[in-house]
PDB file of C-alpha atoms and ligand atoms in Angstrom:
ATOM      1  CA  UNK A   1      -3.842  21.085  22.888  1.00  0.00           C
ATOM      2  CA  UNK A   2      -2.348  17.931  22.109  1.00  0.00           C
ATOM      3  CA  UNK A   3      -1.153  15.613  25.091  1.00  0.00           C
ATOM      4  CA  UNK A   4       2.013  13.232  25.595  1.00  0.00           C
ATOM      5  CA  UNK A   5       0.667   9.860  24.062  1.00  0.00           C
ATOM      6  CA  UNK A   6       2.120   6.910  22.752  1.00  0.00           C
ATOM      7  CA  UNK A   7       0.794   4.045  20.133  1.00  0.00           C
ATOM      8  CA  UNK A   8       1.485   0.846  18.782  1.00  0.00           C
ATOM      9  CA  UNK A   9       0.241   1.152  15.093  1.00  0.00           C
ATOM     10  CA  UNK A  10      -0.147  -2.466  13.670  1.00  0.00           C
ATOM     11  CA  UNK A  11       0.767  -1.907   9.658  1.00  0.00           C
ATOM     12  CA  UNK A  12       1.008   0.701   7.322  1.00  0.00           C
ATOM     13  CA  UNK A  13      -2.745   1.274   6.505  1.00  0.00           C
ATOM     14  CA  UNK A  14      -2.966   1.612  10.632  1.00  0.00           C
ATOM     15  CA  UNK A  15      -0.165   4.932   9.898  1.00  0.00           C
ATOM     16  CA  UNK A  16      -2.210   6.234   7.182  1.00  0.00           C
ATOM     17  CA  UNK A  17      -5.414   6.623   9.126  1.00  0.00           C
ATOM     18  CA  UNK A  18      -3.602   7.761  12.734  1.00  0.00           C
ATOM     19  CA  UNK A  19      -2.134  10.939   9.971  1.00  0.00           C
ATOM     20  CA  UNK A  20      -5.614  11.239   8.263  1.00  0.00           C
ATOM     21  CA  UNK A  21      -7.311  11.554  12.170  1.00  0.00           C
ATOM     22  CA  UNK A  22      -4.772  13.885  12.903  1.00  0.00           C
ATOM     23  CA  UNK A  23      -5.315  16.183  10.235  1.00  0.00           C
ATOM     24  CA  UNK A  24      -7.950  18.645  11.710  1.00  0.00           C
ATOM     25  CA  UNK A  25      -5.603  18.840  15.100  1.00  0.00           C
ATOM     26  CA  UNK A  26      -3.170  20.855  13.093  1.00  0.00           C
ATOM     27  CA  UNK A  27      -3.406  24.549  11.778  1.00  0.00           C
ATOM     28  CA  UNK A  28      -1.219  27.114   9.315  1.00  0.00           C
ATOM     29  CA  UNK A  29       1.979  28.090  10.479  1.00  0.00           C
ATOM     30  CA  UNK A  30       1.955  24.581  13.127  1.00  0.00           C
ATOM     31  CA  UNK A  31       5.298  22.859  12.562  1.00  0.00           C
ATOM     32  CA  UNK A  32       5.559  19.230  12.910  1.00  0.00           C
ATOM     33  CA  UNK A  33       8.906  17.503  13.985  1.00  0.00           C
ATOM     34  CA  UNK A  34       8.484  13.779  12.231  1.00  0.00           C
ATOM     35  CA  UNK A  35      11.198  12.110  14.273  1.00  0.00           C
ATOM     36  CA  UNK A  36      12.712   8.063  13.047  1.00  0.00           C
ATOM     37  CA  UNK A  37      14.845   6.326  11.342  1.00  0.00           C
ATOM     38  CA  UNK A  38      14.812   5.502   7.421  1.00  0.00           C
ATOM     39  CA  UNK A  39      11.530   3.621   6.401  1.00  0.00           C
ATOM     40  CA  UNK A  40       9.902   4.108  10.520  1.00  0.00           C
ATOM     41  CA  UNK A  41       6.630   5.524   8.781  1.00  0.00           C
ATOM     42  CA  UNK A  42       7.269   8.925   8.334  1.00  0.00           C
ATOM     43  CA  UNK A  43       6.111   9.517   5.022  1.00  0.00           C
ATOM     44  CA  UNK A  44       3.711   7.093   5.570  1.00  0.00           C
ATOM     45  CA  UNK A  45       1.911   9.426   8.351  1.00  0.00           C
ATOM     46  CA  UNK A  46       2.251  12.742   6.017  1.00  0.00           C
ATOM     47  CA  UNK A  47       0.163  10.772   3.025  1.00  0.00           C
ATOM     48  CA  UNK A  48      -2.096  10.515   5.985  1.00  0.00           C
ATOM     49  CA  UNK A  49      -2.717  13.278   6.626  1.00  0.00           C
ATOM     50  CA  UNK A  50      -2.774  14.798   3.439  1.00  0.00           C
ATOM     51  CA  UNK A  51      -5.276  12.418   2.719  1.00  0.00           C
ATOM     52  CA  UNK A  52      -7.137  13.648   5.942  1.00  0.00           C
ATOM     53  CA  UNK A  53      -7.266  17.079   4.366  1.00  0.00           C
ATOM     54  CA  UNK A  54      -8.493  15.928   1.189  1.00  0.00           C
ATOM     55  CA  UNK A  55      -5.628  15.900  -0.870  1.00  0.00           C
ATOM     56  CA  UNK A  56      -6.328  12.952  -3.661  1.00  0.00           C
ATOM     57  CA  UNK A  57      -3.104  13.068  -5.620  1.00  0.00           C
ATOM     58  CA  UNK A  58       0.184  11.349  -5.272  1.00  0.00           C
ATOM     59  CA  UNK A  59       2.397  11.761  -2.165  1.00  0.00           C
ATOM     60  CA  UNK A  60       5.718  11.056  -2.845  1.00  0.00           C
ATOM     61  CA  UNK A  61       8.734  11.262  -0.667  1.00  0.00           C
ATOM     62  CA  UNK A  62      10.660  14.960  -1.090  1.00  0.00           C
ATOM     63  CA  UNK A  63      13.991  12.737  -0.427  1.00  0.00           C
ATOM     64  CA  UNK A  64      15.553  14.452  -3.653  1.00  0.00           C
ATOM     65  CA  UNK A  65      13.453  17.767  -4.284  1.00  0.00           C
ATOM     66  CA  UNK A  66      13.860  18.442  -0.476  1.00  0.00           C
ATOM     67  CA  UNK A  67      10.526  20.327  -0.389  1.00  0.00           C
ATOM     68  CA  UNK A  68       7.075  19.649  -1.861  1.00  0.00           C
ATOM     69  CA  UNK A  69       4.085  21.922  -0.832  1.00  0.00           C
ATOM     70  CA  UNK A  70       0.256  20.904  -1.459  1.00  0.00           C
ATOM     71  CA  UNK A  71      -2.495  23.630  -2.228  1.00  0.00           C
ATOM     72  CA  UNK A  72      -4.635  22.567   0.694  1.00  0.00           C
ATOM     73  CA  UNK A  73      -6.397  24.318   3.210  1.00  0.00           C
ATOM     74  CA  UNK A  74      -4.028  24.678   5.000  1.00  0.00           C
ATOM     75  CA  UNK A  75      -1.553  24.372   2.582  1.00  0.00           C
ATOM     76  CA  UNK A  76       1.295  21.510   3.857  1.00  0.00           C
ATOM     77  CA  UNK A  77       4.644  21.763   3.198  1.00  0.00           C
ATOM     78  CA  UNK A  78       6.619  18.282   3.522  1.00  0.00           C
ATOM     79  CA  UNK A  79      10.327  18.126   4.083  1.00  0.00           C
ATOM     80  CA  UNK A  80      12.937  15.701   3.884  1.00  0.00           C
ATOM     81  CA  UNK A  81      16.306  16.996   5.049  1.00  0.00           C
ATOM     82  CA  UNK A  82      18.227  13.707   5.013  1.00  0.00           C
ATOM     83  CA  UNK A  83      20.321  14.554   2.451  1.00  0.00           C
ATOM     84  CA  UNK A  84      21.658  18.117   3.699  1.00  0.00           C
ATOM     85  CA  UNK A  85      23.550  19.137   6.608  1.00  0.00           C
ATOM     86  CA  UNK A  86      21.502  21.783   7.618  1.00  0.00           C
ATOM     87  CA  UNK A  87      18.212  23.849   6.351  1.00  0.00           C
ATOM     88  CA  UNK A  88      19.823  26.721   5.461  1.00  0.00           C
ATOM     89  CA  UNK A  89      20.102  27.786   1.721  1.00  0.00           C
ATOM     90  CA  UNK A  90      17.074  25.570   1.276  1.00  0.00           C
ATOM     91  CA  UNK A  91      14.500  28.267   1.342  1.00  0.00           C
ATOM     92  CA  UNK A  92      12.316  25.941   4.390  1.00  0.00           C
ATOM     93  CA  UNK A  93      12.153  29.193   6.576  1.00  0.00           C
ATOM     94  CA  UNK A  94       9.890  30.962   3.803  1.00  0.00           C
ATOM     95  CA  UNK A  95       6.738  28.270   4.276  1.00  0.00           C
ATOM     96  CA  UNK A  96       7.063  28.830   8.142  1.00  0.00           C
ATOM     97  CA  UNK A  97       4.056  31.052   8.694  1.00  0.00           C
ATOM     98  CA  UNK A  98       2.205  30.343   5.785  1.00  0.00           C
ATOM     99  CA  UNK A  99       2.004  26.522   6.031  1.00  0.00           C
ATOM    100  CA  UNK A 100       1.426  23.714   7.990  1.00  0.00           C
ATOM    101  CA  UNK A 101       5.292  22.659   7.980  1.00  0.00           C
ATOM    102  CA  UNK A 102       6.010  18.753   8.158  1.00  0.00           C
ATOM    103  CA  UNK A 103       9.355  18.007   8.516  1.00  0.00           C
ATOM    104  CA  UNK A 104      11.263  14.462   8.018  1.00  0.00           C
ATOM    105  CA  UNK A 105      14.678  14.623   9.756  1.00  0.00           C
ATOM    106  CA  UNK A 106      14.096  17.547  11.477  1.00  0.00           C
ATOM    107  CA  UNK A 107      17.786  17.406  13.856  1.00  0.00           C
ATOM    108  CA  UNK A 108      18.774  19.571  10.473  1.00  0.00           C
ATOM    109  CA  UNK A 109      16.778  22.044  11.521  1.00  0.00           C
ATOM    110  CA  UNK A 110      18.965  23.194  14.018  1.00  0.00           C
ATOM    111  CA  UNK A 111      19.107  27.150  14.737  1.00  0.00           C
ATOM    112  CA  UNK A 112      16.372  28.377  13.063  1.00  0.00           C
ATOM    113  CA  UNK A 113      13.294  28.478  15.012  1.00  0.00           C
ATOM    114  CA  UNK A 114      13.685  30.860  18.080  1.00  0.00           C
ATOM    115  CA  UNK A 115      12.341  30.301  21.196  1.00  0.00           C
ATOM    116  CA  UNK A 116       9.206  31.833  19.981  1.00  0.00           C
ATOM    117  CA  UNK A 117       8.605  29.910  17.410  1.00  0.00           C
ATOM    118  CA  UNK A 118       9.101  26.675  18.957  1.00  0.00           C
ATOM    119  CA  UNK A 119       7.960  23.461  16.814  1.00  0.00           C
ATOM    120  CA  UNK A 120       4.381  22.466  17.611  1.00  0.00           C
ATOM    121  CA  UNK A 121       4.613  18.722  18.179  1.00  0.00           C
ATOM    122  CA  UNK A 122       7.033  16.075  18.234  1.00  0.00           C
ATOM    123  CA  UNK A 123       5.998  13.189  16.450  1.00  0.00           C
ATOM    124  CA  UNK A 124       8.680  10.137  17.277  1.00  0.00           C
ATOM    125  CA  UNK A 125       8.336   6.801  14.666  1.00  0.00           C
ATOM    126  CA  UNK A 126       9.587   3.645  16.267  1.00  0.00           C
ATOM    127  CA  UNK A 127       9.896   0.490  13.854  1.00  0.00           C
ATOM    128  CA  UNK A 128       9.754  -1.943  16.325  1.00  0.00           C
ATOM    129  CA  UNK A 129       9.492  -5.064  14.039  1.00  0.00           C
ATOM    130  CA  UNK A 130       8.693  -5.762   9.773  1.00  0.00           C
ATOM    131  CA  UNK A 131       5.386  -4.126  10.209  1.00  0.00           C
ATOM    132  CA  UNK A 132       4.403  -2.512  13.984  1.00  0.00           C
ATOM    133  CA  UNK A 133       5.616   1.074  14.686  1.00  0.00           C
ATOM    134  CA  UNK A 134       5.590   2.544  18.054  1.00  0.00           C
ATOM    135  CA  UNK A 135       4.387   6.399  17.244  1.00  0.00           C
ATOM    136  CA  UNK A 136       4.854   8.961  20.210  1.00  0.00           C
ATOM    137  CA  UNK A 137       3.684  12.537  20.665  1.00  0.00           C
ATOM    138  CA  UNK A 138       5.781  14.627  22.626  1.00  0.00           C
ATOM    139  CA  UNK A 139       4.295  18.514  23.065  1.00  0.00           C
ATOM    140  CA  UNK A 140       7.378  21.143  23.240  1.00  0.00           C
ATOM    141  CA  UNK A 141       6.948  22.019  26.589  1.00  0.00           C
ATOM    142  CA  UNK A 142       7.429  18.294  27.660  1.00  0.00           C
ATOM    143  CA  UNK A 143      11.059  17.872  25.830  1.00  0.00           C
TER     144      UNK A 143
HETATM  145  N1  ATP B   1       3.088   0.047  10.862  1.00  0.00           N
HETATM  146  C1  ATP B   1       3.640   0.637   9.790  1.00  0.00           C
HETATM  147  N2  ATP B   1       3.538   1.974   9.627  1.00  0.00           N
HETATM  148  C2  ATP B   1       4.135   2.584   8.591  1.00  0.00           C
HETATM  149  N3  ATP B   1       4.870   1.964   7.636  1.00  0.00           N
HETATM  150  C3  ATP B   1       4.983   0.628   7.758  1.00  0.00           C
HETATM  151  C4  ATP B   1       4.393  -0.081   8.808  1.00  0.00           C
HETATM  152  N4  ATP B   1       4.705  -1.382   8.660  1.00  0.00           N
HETATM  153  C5  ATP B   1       5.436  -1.470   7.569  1.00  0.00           C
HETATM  154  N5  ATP B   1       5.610  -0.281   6.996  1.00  0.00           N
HETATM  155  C6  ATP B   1       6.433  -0.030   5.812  1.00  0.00           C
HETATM  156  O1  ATP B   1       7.551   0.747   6.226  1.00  0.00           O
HETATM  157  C7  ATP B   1       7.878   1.678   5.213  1.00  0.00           C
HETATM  158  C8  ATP B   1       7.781   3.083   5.775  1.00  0.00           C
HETATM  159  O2  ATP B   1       8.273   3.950   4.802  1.00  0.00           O
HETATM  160  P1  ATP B   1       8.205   5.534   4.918  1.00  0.00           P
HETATM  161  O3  ATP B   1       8.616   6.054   3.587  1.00  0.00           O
HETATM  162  O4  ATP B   1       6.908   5.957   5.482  1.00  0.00           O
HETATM  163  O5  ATP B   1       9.358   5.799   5.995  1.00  0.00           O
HETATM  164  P2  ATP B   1      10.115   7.139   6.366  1.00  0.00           P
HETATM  165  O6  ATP B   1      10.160   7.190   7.853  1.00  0.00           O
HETATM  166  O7  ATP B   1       9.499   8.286   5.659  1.00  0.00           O
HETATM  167  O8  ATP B   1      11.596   6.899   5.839  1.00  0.00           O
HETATM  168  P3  ATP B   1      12.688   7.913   5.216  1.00  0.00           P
HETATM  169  O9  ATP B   1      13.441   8.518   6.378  1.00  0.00           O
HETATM  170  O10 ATP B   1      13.541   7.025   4.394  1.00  0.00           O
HETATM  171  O11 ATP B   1      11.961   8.952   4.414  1.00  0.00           O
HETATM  172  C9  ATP B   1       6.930   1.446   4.059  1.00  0.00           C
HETATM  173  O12 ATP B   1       7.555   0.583   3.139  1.00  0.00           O
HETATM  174  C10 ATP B   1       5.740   0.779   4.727  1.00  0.00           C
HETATM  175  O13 ATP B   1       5.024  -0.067   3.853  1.00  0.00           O
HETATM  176 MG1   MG B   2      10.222   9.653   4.346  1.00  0.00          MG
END
């Protein structure tokens, strides 16, 4: 069970390693809310943590392909909704179950997990100046 916290990660090699540490909290079908503005250290965290499952290749932002999913155990799918109003017609709903689901810009996903399927954490990405980020966990049951 993951707790309320709240950090104050010093520069982007700081991000990297809080993702790759919290690799091994998360499990298939988990669905991560990656909460912040543009450039807060979203994508940032996910190379992280795909790192921290021991994915080796290139991480690159889904800002125009939407979705990219990585064959690792357990597979991740990473999302980047910016760019549409809403998830539907994207196809995100069929990696629900069988992925760990992280999801950039998540307020588009709106409507489609029921109250059963809530989202698993809430990770919010603060940029508080050029190069610290305030990063805060928020459990679903404490929104
Ligand atoms: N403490 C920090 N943690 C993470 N990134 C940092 C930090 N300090 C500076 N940066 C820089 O901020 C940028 C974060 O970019 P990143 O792509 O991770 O943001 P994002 O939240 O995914 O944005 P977008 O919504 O546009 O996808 C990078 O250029 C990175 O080098
Ligand atoms: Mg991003």
């Amino acid at each position: 069970m993951i707790e309320a916290q709240s950090w104050t990660i010093p520069d982007e090699a700081a991000m990297r390693l809080l993702g790759a540490q919290m690799a091994s909290e998360f499990k298939q079908g988990d669905v991560i809310y990656l909460h912040g503005n543009l450039g807060a250290g979203k994508t940032t965290f996910a190379r992280g943590l795909l790192a921290g499952l021991g994915w080796m290749g290139e991480v690159r932002s889904p800002t125009f392909n939407l979705l990219q999913d990585y064959p690792t155990h357990p597979p991740v799918l990473h999302a980047d909704l910016y760019r549409v109003a809403s998830w539907e017609g994207i196809g995100v709903e069929d990696y629900l179950d069988s992925h760990l689901c992280l999801i950039e810009w998540p307020e588009r996903m709106e409507g489609l997990l029921t109250d059963e399927e809530v989202f698993h954490l809430r990770i919010e990405f603060d940029a508080e100046d050029p190069s610290a980020r305030q990063v805060t966990l928020t459990p679903p049951q404490s929104c």
